[in-house]
PDB file of C-alpha atoms in Angstrom:
ATOM      1  CA  MET A  20       0.000   0.000   0.000  1.00  0.00           C
ATOM      2  CA  SER A  21       1.685   3.198  -1.169  1.00  0.00           C
ATOM      3  CA  VAL A  22       1.513   6.515   0.636  1.00  0.00           C
ATOM      4  CA  PRO A  23      -0.976   8.673  -1.278  1.00  0.00           C
ATOM      5  CA  SER A  24       0.087  11.960  -2.812  1.00  0.00           C
ATOM      6  CA  ARG A  25      -3.476  13.150  -2.228  1.00  0.00           C
ATOM      7  CA  MET A  26      -5.772  11.937   0.520  1.00  0.00           C
ATOM      8  CA  PRO A  27      -9.266  10.825  -0.481  1.00  0.00           C
ATOM      9  CA  VAL A  28     -12.424  12.626   0.565  1.00  0.00           C
ATOM     10  CA  MET A  29     -15.423  10.846   2.067  1.00  0.00           C
ATOM     11  CA  PHE A  30     -19.072  11.499   2.767  1.00  0.00           C
ATOM     12  CA  ILE A  31     -20.587   9.007   5.187  1.00  0.00           C
ATOM     13  CA  GLY A  32     -24.294   8.541   5.752  1.00  0.00           C
ATOM     14  CA  HIS A  33     -24.113   7.957   9.489  1.00  0.00           C
ATOM     15  CA  GLY A  34     -27.696   7.007  10.338  1.00  0.00           C
ATOM     16  CA  SER A  35     -28.495   5.958  13.899  1.00  0.00           C
ATOM     17  CA  PRO A  36     -25.958   6.636  16.675  1.00  0.00           C
ATOM     18  CA  MET A  37     -26.199   2.914  17.455  1.00  0.00           C
ATOM     19  CA  ASN A  38     -24.024   2.269  14.413  1.00  0.00           C
ATOM     20  CA  ALA A  39     -21.117   3.183  16.688  1.00  0.00           C
ATOM     21  CA  LEU A  40     -21.611  -0.116  18.505  1.00  0.00           C
ATOM     22  CA  GLU A  41     -23.433  -2.366  16.049  1.00  0.00           C
ATOM     23  CA  HIS A  42     -21.908  -4.630  13.414  1.00  0.00           C
ATOM     24  CA  ASN A  43     -23.817  -4.375  10.140  1.00  0.00           C
ATOM     25  CA  ARG A  44     -23.150  -3.852   6.450  1.00  0.00           C
ATOM     26  CA  PHE A  45     -22.709  -0.119   6.934  1.00  0.00           C
ATOM     27  CA  THR A  46     -20.212  -0.309   9.781  1.00  0.00           C
ATOM     28  CA  ALA A  47     -18.354  -3.091   7.952  1.00  0.00           C
ATOM     29  CA  SER A  48     -17.799  -0.705   5.046  1.00  0.00           C
ATOM     30  CA  TRP A  49     -16.550   1.994   7.424  1.00  0.00           C
ATOM     31  CA  GLN A  50     -14.109  -0.466   8.962  1.00  0.00           C
ATOM     32  CA  ALA A  51     -12.881  -1.430   5.494  1.00  0.00           C
ATOM     33  CA  LEU A  52     -12.266   2.218   4.609  1.00  0.00           C
ATOM     34  CA  GLY A  53     -10.072   2.636   7.676  1.00  0.00           C
ATOM     35  CA  GLN A  54      -7.931  -0.258   6.465  1.00  0.00           C
ATOM     36  CA  ARG A  55      -7.891   0.657   2.779  1.00  0.00           C
ATOM     37  CA  PHE A  56      -5.714   3.778   2.919  1.00  0.00           C
ATOM     38  CA  PRO A  57      -2.614   4.772   4.872  1.00  0.00           C
ATOM     39  CA  ALA A  58      -3.416   6.648   8.057  1.00  0.00           C
ATOM     40  CA  PRO A  59      -3.858  10.386   7.435  1.00  0.00           C
ATOM     41  CA  ARG A  60      -1.953  13.101   9.250  1.00  0.00           C
ATOM     42  CA  ALA A  61      -5.298  14.332  10.582  1.00  0.00           C
ATOM     43  CA  ILE A  62      -9.018  14.151   9.887  1.00  0.00           C
ATOM     44  CA  LEU A  63     -11.126  17.235   9.256  1.00  0.00           C
ATOM     45  CA  MET A  64     -14.724  16.282   9.970  1.00  0.00           C
ATOM     46  CA  ILE A  65     -17.787  18.234   8.858  1.00  0.00           C
ATOM     47  CA  SER A  66     -20.687  16.838  10.883  1.00  0.00           C
ATOM     48  CA  ALA A  67     -24.394  17.540  10.566  1.00  0.00           C
ATOM     49  CA  HIS A  68     -24.560  17.993  14.313  1.00  0.00           C
ATOM     50  CA  TRP A  69     -22.516  21.173  14.782  1.00  0.00           C
ATOM     51  CA  MET A  70     -24.465  24.169  13.529  1.00  0.00           C
ATOM     52  CA  THR A  71     -23.215  27.706  14.155  1.00  0.00           C
ATOM     53  CA  GLN A  72     -23.707  31.307  13.115  1.00  0.00           C
ATOM     54  CA  GLY A  73     -20.402  31.861  11.327  1.00  0.00           C
ATOM     55  CA  LEU A  74     -17.669  29.266  10.871  1.00  0.00           C
ATOM     56  CA  ALA A  75     -16.045  27.488  13.809  1.00  0.00           C
ATOM     57  CA  LEU A  76     -13.233  24.957  14.062  1.00  0.00           C
ATOM     58  CA  THR A  77     -12.261  22.856  17.056  1.00  0.00           C
ATOM     59  CA  ALA A  78      -8.831  23.908  18.275  1.00  0.00           C
ATOM     60  CA  MET A  79      -8.316  22.068  21.551  1.00  0.00           C
ATOM     61  CA  ALA A  80      -5.640  19.458  22.244  1.00  0.00           C
ATOM     62  CA  GLU A  81      -8.093  16.940  23.719  1.00  0.00           C
ATOM     63  CA  PRO A  82     -11.597  17.196  22.240  1.00  0.00           C
ATOM     64  CA  ARG A  83     -14.337  15.703  24.410  1.00  0.00           C
ATOM     65  CA  THR A  84     -16.786  13.024  23.247  1.00  0.00           C
ATOM     66  CA  ILE A  85     -20.252  14.590  22.987  1.00  0.00           C
ATOM     67  CA  HIS A  86     -23.328  12.422  23.524  1.00  0.00           C
ATOM     68  CA  ASP A  87     -25.805  14.661  21.713  1.00  0.00           C
ATOM     69  CA  PHE A  88     -28.794  12.318  21.677  1.00  0.00           C
ATOM     70  CA  GLY A  89     -31.355  10.799  24.004  1.00  0.00           C
ATOM     71  CA  GLY A  90     -33.263   7.580  24.520  1.00  0.00           C
ATOM     72  CA  PHE A  91     -30.446   5.178  23.691  1.00  0.00           C
ATOM     73  CA  PRO A  92     -28.862   2.401  25.799  1.00  0.00           C
ATOM     74  CA  ALA A  93     -26.418   3.230  28.567  1.00  0.00           C
ATOM     75  CA  GLU A  94     -23.580   1.540  26.686  1.00  0.00           C
ATOM     76  CA  LEU A  95     -23.830   4.185  23.965  1.00  0.00           C
ATOM     77  CA  PHE A  96     -23.526   6.990  26.521  1.00  0.00           C
ATOM     78  CA  ALA A  97     -20.516   5.201  27.988  1.00  0.00           C
ATOM     79  CA  ALA A  98     -18.715   5.149  24.626  1.00  0.00           C
ATOM     80  CA  ARG A  99     -15.732   7.463  24.275  1.00  0.00           C
ATOM     81  CA  TYR A 100     -13.558   8.446  21.323  1.00  0.00           C
ATOM     82  CA  PRO A 101     -10.417   9.980  22.877  1.00  0.00           C
ATOM     83  CA  ALA A 102      -8.700  11.108  19.666  1.00  0.00           C
ATOM     84  CA  PRO A 103      -6.340  14.069  20.048  1.00  0.00           C
ATOM     85  CA  GLY A 104      -6.928  17.434  18.455  1.00  0.00           C
ATOM     86  CA  ASP A 105      -4.364  19.632  16.698  1.00  0.00           C
ATOM     87  CA  PRO A 106      -4.516  23.321  17.689  1.00  0.00           C
ATOM     88  CA  LEU A 107      -1.669  24.284  15.350  1.00  0.00           C
ATOM     89  CA  LEU A 108      -3.342  22.653  12.359  1.00  0.00           C
ATOM     90  CA  ALA A 109      -6.598  24.403  13.274  1.00  0.00           C
ATOM     91  CA  GLN A 110      -4.826  27.756  13.053  1.00  0.00           C
ATOM     92  CA  GLN A 111      -3.253  26.806   9.732  1.00  0.00           C
ATOM     93  CA  ILE A 112      -6.626  25.779   8.289  1.00  0.00           C
ATOM     94  CA  ALA A 113      -8.200  29.059   9.377  1.00  0.00           C
ATOM     95  CA  GLU A 114      -5.411  30.938   7.594  1.00  0.00           C
ATOM     96  CA  GLN A 115      -5.689  28.800   4.451  1.00  0.00           C
ATOM     97  CA  LEU A 116      -9.364  29.684   4.083  1.00  0.00           C
ATOM     98  CA  ALA A 117      -8.494  33.298   3.319  1.00  0.00           C
ATOM     99  CA  PRO A 118      -9.718  35.191   1.401  1.00  0.00           C
ATOM    100  CA  PHE A 119     -12.862  33.037   1.111  1.00  0.00           C
ATOM    101  CA  VAL A 120     -13.298  33.403   4.876  1.00  0.00           C
ATOM    102  CA  ALA A 121     -11.150  35.853   6.800  1.00  0.00           C
ATOM    103  CA  PRO A 122      -9.051  34.019   9.428  1.00  0.00           C
ATOM    104  CA  ALA A 123     -10.359  36.364  12.106  1.00  0.00           C
ATOM    105  CA  ALA A 124     -13.908  35.293  11.215  1.00  0.00           C
ATOM    106  CA  VAL A 125     -13.188  31.615  11.992  1.00  0.00           C
ATOM    107  CA  THR A 126     -13.828  30.844  15.652  1.00  0.00           C
ATOM    108  CA  LEU A 127     -11.085  28.587  17.020  1.00  0.00           C
ATOM    109  CA  ASP A 128     -13.367  26.735  19.387  1.00  0.00           C
ATOM    110  CA  GLN A 129     -12.245  25.374  22.761  1.00  0.00           C
ATOM    111  CA  ASP A 130     -15.548  23.864  23.880  1.00  0.00           C
ATOM    112  CA  TRP A 131     -17.350  21.706  21.314  1.00  0.00           C
ATOM    113  CA  GLY A 132     -15.367  18.485  20.838  1.00  0.00           C
ATOM    114  CA  LEU A 133     -16.529  15.498  18.734  1.00  0.00           C
ATOM    115  CA  ASP A 134     -20.287  14.995  18.354  1.00  0.00           C
ATOM    116  CA  HIS A 135     -21.876  11.680  17.424  1.00  0.00           C
ATOM    117  CA  GLY A 136     -21.894  12.544  13.725  1.00  0.00           C
ATOM    118  CA  ALA A 137     -18.107  12.364  14.019  1.00  0.00           C
ATOM    119  CA  TRP A 138     -17.291   9.658  16.542  1.00  0.00           C
ATOM    120  CA  SER A 139     -20.033   7.177  15.657  1.00  0.00           C
ATOM    121  CA  VAL A 140     -18.360   6.831  12.254  1.00  0.00           C
ATOM    122  CA  LEU A 141     -14.750   7.129  13.390  1.00  0.00           C
ATOM    123  CA  LEU A 142     -15.063   4.512  16.140  1.00  0.00           C
ATOM    124  CA  PRO A 143     -15.565   1.660  13.644  1.00  0.00           C
ATOM    125  CA  MET A 144     -13.277   3.237  11.043  1.00  0.00           C
ATOM    126  CA  TYR A 145     -10.282   4.145  13.251  1.00  0.00           C
ATOM    127  CA  PRO A 146     -10.931   2.364  16.574  1.00  0.00           C
ATOM    128  CA  ALA A 147      -7.504   3.163  18.039  1.00  0.00           C
ATOM    129  CA  ALA A 148      -8.453   6.873  18.148  1.00  0.00           C
ATOM    130  CA  GLN A 149      -4.840   7.904  17.546  1.00  0.00           C
ATOM    131  CA  ILE A 150      -5.339  10.188  14.522  1.00  0.00           C
ATOM    132  CA  PRO A 151      -5.926  13.879  15.377  1.00  0.00           C
ATOM    133  CA  VAL A 152      -9.502  14.926  14.605  1.00  0.00           C
ATOM    134  CA  LEU A 153     -10.765  18.458  14.057  1.00  0.00           C
ATOM    135  CA  GLN A 154     -14.411  19.382  13.498  1.00  0.00           C
ATOM    136  CA  LEU A 155     -15.522  22.181  11.194  1.00  0.00           C
ATOM    137  CA  SER A 156     -18.975  23.584  11.849  1.00  0.00           C
ATOM    138  CA  LEU A 157     -21.825  24.269   9.461  1.00  0.00           C
ATOM    139  CA  ASP A 158     -22.342  28.010   9.037  1.00  0.00           C
ATOM    140  CA  MET A 159     -26.124  28.052   8.941  1.00  0.00           C
ATOM    141  CA  THR A 160     -26.186  31.675   7.795  1.00  0.00           C
ATOM    142  CA  GLN A 161     -24.836  30.596   4.395  1.00  0.00           C
ATOM    143  CA  PRO A 162     -26.648  29.012   1.413  1.00  0.00           C
ATOM    144  CA  ALA A 163     -25.978  25.617  -0.100  1.00  0.00           C
ATOM    145  CA  ALA A 164     -23.725  27.031  -2.836  1.00  0.00           C
ATOM    146  CA  TRP A 165     -21.451  28.566  -0.202  1.00  0.00           C
ATOM    147  CA  HIS A 166     -20.934  25.188   1.471  1.00  0.00           C
ATOM    148  CA  PHE A 167     -19.950  23.674  -1.870  1.00  0.00           C
ATOM    149  CA  ALA A 168     -17.493  26.540  -2.444  1.00  0.00           C
ATOM    150  CA  LEU A 169     -16.073  25.988   1.036  1.00  0.00           C
ATOM    151  CA  GLY A 170     -15.151  22.465  -0.019  1.00  0.00           C
ATOM    152  CA  LYS A 171     -13.150  23.886  -2.907  1.00  0.00           C
ATOM    153  CA  GLN A 172     -11.176  25.972  -0.418  1.00  0.00           C
ATOM    154  CA  LEU A 173     -10.512  22.929   1.761  1.00  0.00           C
ATOM    155  CA  ALA A 174      -9.352  20.721  -1.125  1.00  0.00           C
ATOM    156  CA  ALA A 175      -5.697  21.786  -0.790  1.00  0.00           C
ATOM    157  CA  LEU A 176      -5.576  20.075   2.603  1.00  0.00           C
ATOM    158  CA  ARG A 177      -5.745  16.740   0.798  1.00  0.00           C
ATOM    159  CA  ASP A 178      -2.188  17.301  -0.448  1.00  0.00           C
ATOM    160  CA  GLN A 179      -1.095  17.944   3.149  1.00  0.00           C
ATOM    161  CA  GLY A 180      -2.145  14.541   4.438  1.00  0.00           C
ATOM    162  CA  VAL A 181      -5.528  15.638   5.800  1.00  0.00           C
ATOM    163  CA  LEU A 182      -8.533  13.385   5.248  1.00  0.00           C
ATOM    164  CA  LEU A 183     -11.673  15.436   4.569  1.00  0.00           C
ATOM    165  CA  MET A 184     -14.823  13.705   5.786  1.00  0.00           C
ATOM    166  CA  GLY A 185     -18.456  14.751   5.853  1.00  0.00           C
ATOM    167  CA  SER A 186     -21.027  13.005   8.032  1.00  0.00           C
ATOM    168  CA  GLY A 187     -24.755  13.408   7.521  1.00  0.00           C
ATOM    169  CA  ASN A 188     -27.555  11.843   5.491  1.00  0.00           C
ATOM    170  CA  VAL A 189     -28.791  12.625   1.984  1.00  0.00           C
ATOM    171  CA  VAL A 190     -32.319  11.791   3.178  1.00  0.00           C
ATOM    172  CA  HIS A 191     -33.032  12.732   6.796  1.00  0.00           C
ATOM    173  CA  ASN A 192     -36.623  13.257   7.929  1.00  0.00           C
ATOM    174  CA  LEU A 193     -37.019  12.342  11.587  1.00  0.00           C
ATOM    175  CA  GLY A 194     -40.706  13.193  11.502  1.00  0.00           C
ATOM    176  CA  ARG A 195     -41.381  10.309   9.097  1.00  0.00           C
ATOM    177  CA  LEU A 196     -39.369   7.519  10.741  1.00  0.00           C
ATOM    178  CA  VAL A 197     -40.899   4.053  10.928  1.00  0.00           C
ATOM    179  CA  ARG A 198     -39.731   0.770  12.453  1.00  0.00           C
ATOM    180  CA  GLN A 199     -38.785  -0.956   9.229  1.00  0.00           C
ATOM    181  CA  ASP A 200     -35.685  -1.277   7.120  1.00  0.00           C
ATOM    182  CA  ALA A 201     -37.306  -0.138   3.871  1.00  0.00           C
ATOM    183  CA  GLY A 202     -37.780   3.428   2.696  1.00  0.00           C
ATOM    184  CA  TYR A 203     -40.682   5.517   1.489  1.00  0.00           C
ATOM    185  CA  ASP A 204     -40.932   5.752  -2.280  1.00  0.00           C
ATOM    186  CA  TRP A 205     -40.091   9.467  -2.215  1.00  0.00           C
ATOM    187  CA  ALA A 206     -37.034   8.841  -0.028  1.00  0.00           C
ATOM    188  CA  GLN A 207     -35.746   6.118  -2.308  1.00  0.00           C
ATOM    189  CA  GLN A 208     -36.468   8.304  -5.326  1.00  0.00           C
ATOM    190  CA  PHE A 209     -34.405  11.191  -4.010  1.00  0.00           C
ATOM    191  CA  GLU A 210     -31.566   8.924  -2.912  1.00  0.00           C
ATOM    192  CA  ASN A 211     -31.453   7.560  -6.473  1.00  0.00           C
ATOM    193  CA  THR A 212     -31.580  11.085  -7.913  1.00  0.00           C
ATOM    194  CA  ALA A 213     -28.704  12.198  -5.690  1.00  0.00           C
ATOM    195  CA  GLU A 214     -26.624   9.110  -6.469  1.00  0.00           C
ATOM    196  CA  GLN A 215     -26.974   9.584 -10.214  1.00  0.00           C
ATOM    197  CA  ALA A 216     -26.160  13.287  -9.959  1.00  0.00           C
ATOM    198  CA  ILE A 217     -23.024  12.463  -7.963  1.00  0.00           C
ATOM    199  CA  LEU A 218     -21.841   9.920 -10.508  1.00  0.00           C
ATOM    200  CA  ARG A 219     -22.534  12.400 -13.349  1.00  0.00           C
ATOM    201  CA  ARG A 220     -20.761  15.164 -11.357  1.00  0.00           C
ATOM    202  CA  ASP A 221     -23.846  17.292 -11.820  1.00  0.00           C
ATOM    203  CA  TRP A 222     -23.036  19.534  -8.905  1.00  0.00           C
ATOM    204  CA  ASP A 223     -25.696  22.112  -9.778  1.00  0.00           C
ATOM    205  CA  ALA A 224     -28.417  19.474  -9.493  1.00  0.00           C
ATOM    206  CA  LEU A 225     -27.221  18.739  -5.957  1.00  0.00           C
ATOM    207  CA  ILE A 226     -26.663  22.334  -4.859  1.00  0.00           C
ATOM    208  CA  HIS A 227     -30.112  23.343  -6.111  1.00  0.00           C
ATOM    209  CA  TYR A 228     -31.848  20.255  -4.788  1.00  0.00           C
ATOM    210  CA  GLU A 229     -35.201  22.051  -4.520  1.00  0.00           C
ATOM    211  CA  GLN A 230     -35.600  21.648  -8.292  1.00  0.00           C
ATOM    212  CA  HIS A 231     -36.364  17.956  -7.716  1.00  0.00           C
ATOM    213  CA  GLY A 232     -39.676  18.817  -6.067  1.00  0.00           C
ATOM    214  CA  ASN A 233     -41.396  17.030  -3.218  1.00  0.00           C
ATOM    215  CA  PRO A 234     -39.047  14.012  -3.027  1.00  0.00           C
ATOM    216  CA  ALA A 235     -36.178  16.420  -2.305  1.00  0.00           C
ATOM    217  CA  LEU A 236     -38.168  18.701  -0.012  1.00  0.00           C
ATOM    218  CA  TRP A 237     -39.495  15.770   2.032  1.00  0.00           C
ATOM    219  CA  SER A 238     -35.999  14.246   2.130  1.00  0.00           C
ATOM    220  CA  ILE A 239     -34.373  17.507   3.256  1.00  0.00           C
ATOM    221  CA  PRO A 240     -36.864  19.264   5.549  1.00  0.00           C
ATOM    222  CA  THR A 241     -33.859  20.951   7.162  1.00  0.00           C
ATOM    223  CA  SER A 242     -30.475  21.213   5.498  1.00  0.00           C
ATOM    224  CA  GLU A 243     -27.953  20.317   8.197  1.00  0.00           C
ATOM    225  CA  HIS A 244     -27.630  16.634   7.261  1.00  0.00           C
ATOM    226  CA  TYR A 245     -27.286  17.476   3.578  1.00  0.00           C
ATOM    227  CA  LEU A 246     -24.773  20.334   3.666  1.00  0.00           C
ATOM    228  CA  PRO A 247     -21.747  18.162   4.606  1.00  0.00           C
ATOM    229  CA  LEU A 248     -22.247  16.311   1.318  1.00  0.00           C
ATOM    230  CA  LEU A 249     -21.907  19.556  -0.632  1.00  0.00           C
ATOM    231  CA  SER A 250     -18.660  20.547   1.071  1.00  0.00           C
ATOM    232  CA  ILE A 251     -17.180  17.128   0.362  1.00  0.00           C
ATOM    233  CA  LEU A 252     -18.231  17.287  -3.291  1.00  0.00           C
ATOM    234  CA  GLY A 253     -16.632  20.715  -3.540  1.00  0.00           C
ATOM    235  CA  ALA A 254     -13.297  19.112  -2.625  1.00  0.00           C
ATOM    236  CA  VAL A 255     -13.507  16.473  -5.377  1.00  0.00           C
ATOM    237  CA  ALA A 256     -10.761  16.855  -7.980  1.00  0.00           C
ATOM    238  CA  ASP A 257     -11.320  16.470 -11.728  1.00  0.00           C
ATOM    239  CA  ASP A 258      -9.114  13.373 -11.821  1.00  0.00           C
ATOM    240  CA  ASP A 259     -10.739  11.657  -8.850  1.00  0.00           C
ATOM    241  CA  ALA A 260     -12.699   8.461  -9.255  1.00  0.00           C
ATOM    242  CA  LEU A 261     -16.053   8.542  -7.467  1.00  0.00           C
ATOM    243  CA  GLU A 262     -17.275   5.442  -5.679  1.00  0.00           C
ATOM    244  CA  ILE A 263     -20.603   4.829  -3.960  1.00  0.00           C
ATOM    245  CA  ILE A 264     -19.807   2.651  -0.950  1.00  0.00           C
ATOM    246  CA  ASN A 265     -23.205   2.454   0.769  1.00  0.00           C
ATOM    247  CA  GLN A 266     -26.775   3.026  -0.286  1.00  0.00           C
ATOM    248  CA  GLY A 267     -30.253   2.254   0.914  1.00  0.00           C
ATOM    249  CA  VAL A 268     -32.971   3.981   2.916  1.00  0.00           C
ATOM    250  CA  THR A 269     -33.574   2.726   6.461  1.00  0.00           C
ATOM    251  CA  MET A 270     -36.339   3.476   8.962  1.00  0.00           C
ATOM    252  CA  GLY A 271     -38.402   4.923   6.148  1.00  0.00           C
ATOM    253  CA  ALA A 272     -36.589   8.214   5.798  1.00  0.00           C
ATOM    254  CA  ILE A 273     -32.833   7.888   6.505  1.00  0.00           C
ATOM    255  CA  SER A 274     -30.506   7.383   3.534  1.00  0.00           C
ATOM    256  CA  MET A 275     -27.197   5.670   4.162  1.00  0.00           C
ATOM    257  CA  LEU A 276     -25.783   6.781   0.794  1.00  0.00           C
ATOM    258  CA  SER A 277     -22.027   7.241   1.184  1.00  0.00           C
ATOM    259  CA  LEU A 278     -19.200   7.957  -1.212  1.00  0.00           C
ATOM    260  CA  ILE A 279     -15.487   8.386  -1.556  1.00  0.00           C
ATOM    261  CA  ALA A 280     -13.454  10.268  -4.135  1.00  0.00           C
ATOM    262  CA  VAL A 281      -9.933   9.020  -4.661  1.00  0.00           C
ATOM    263  CA  THR A 282      -7.130   9.501  -7.160  1.00  0.00           C
ATOM    264  CA  ALA A 283      -5.587   6.402  -8.703  1.00  0.00           C
ATOM    265  CA  ALA A 284      -2.313   6.921  -6.849  1.00  0.00           C
ATOM    266  CA  ALA A 285      -4.108   7.001  -3.493  1.00  0.00           C
ATOM    267  CA  ASP A 286      -5.605   3.524  -3.683  1.00  0.00           C
TER     268      ASP A 286
END
């Protein structure tokens, strides 16, 4: 396995927090990804579960594990992901975002840590928790196109050994959840639409998802689980190969669609 000249980028449909502890086809694919590539210098995670006014970046040496959910078994609340942070890298990333975002406008956060959108995926993928992890927030004051453009600004980090990862869900409608493994027709329809647009690199169709009508609007009643996908797609290079690694709608209205983009030399 050769050391990549450019790290891949990943979007992971994280689904239920219980995936942190369960062994299923989704977590098996996450585990395989952790073994497929050489360990990165650091991971920059964009999670659906950190929403801010303005952009923020974790900059502490020891980020805490956040249990930002309720109603789950005690063993899930007992789970910890003690990965280190990297305050110096956080400062460097803030500076590299200029002039798209002024460094002074990026909050170097000392409080947040790693929410379950981050650690529920990373625990199966990198169980040793030795790779530094930084979280980048979702600036909810900005439109979808801005989040895609942010990914373009982050892309240079791939050549510095940083793995860019988004964690969310292409379809995420908690108000329509059911106790079954299949999905509503509209949820499956939008997952298929998004998958085909990704493979065609039709970024406009994904940025302006409202054009797909009710299947998109019911799939994305709020944007926070969708925006990480756009930032990851913004970091995709022209010579990357795109791979869909998971798909399928669970609990009626949660899509597990996941993807990686990787250059030939990185695999």
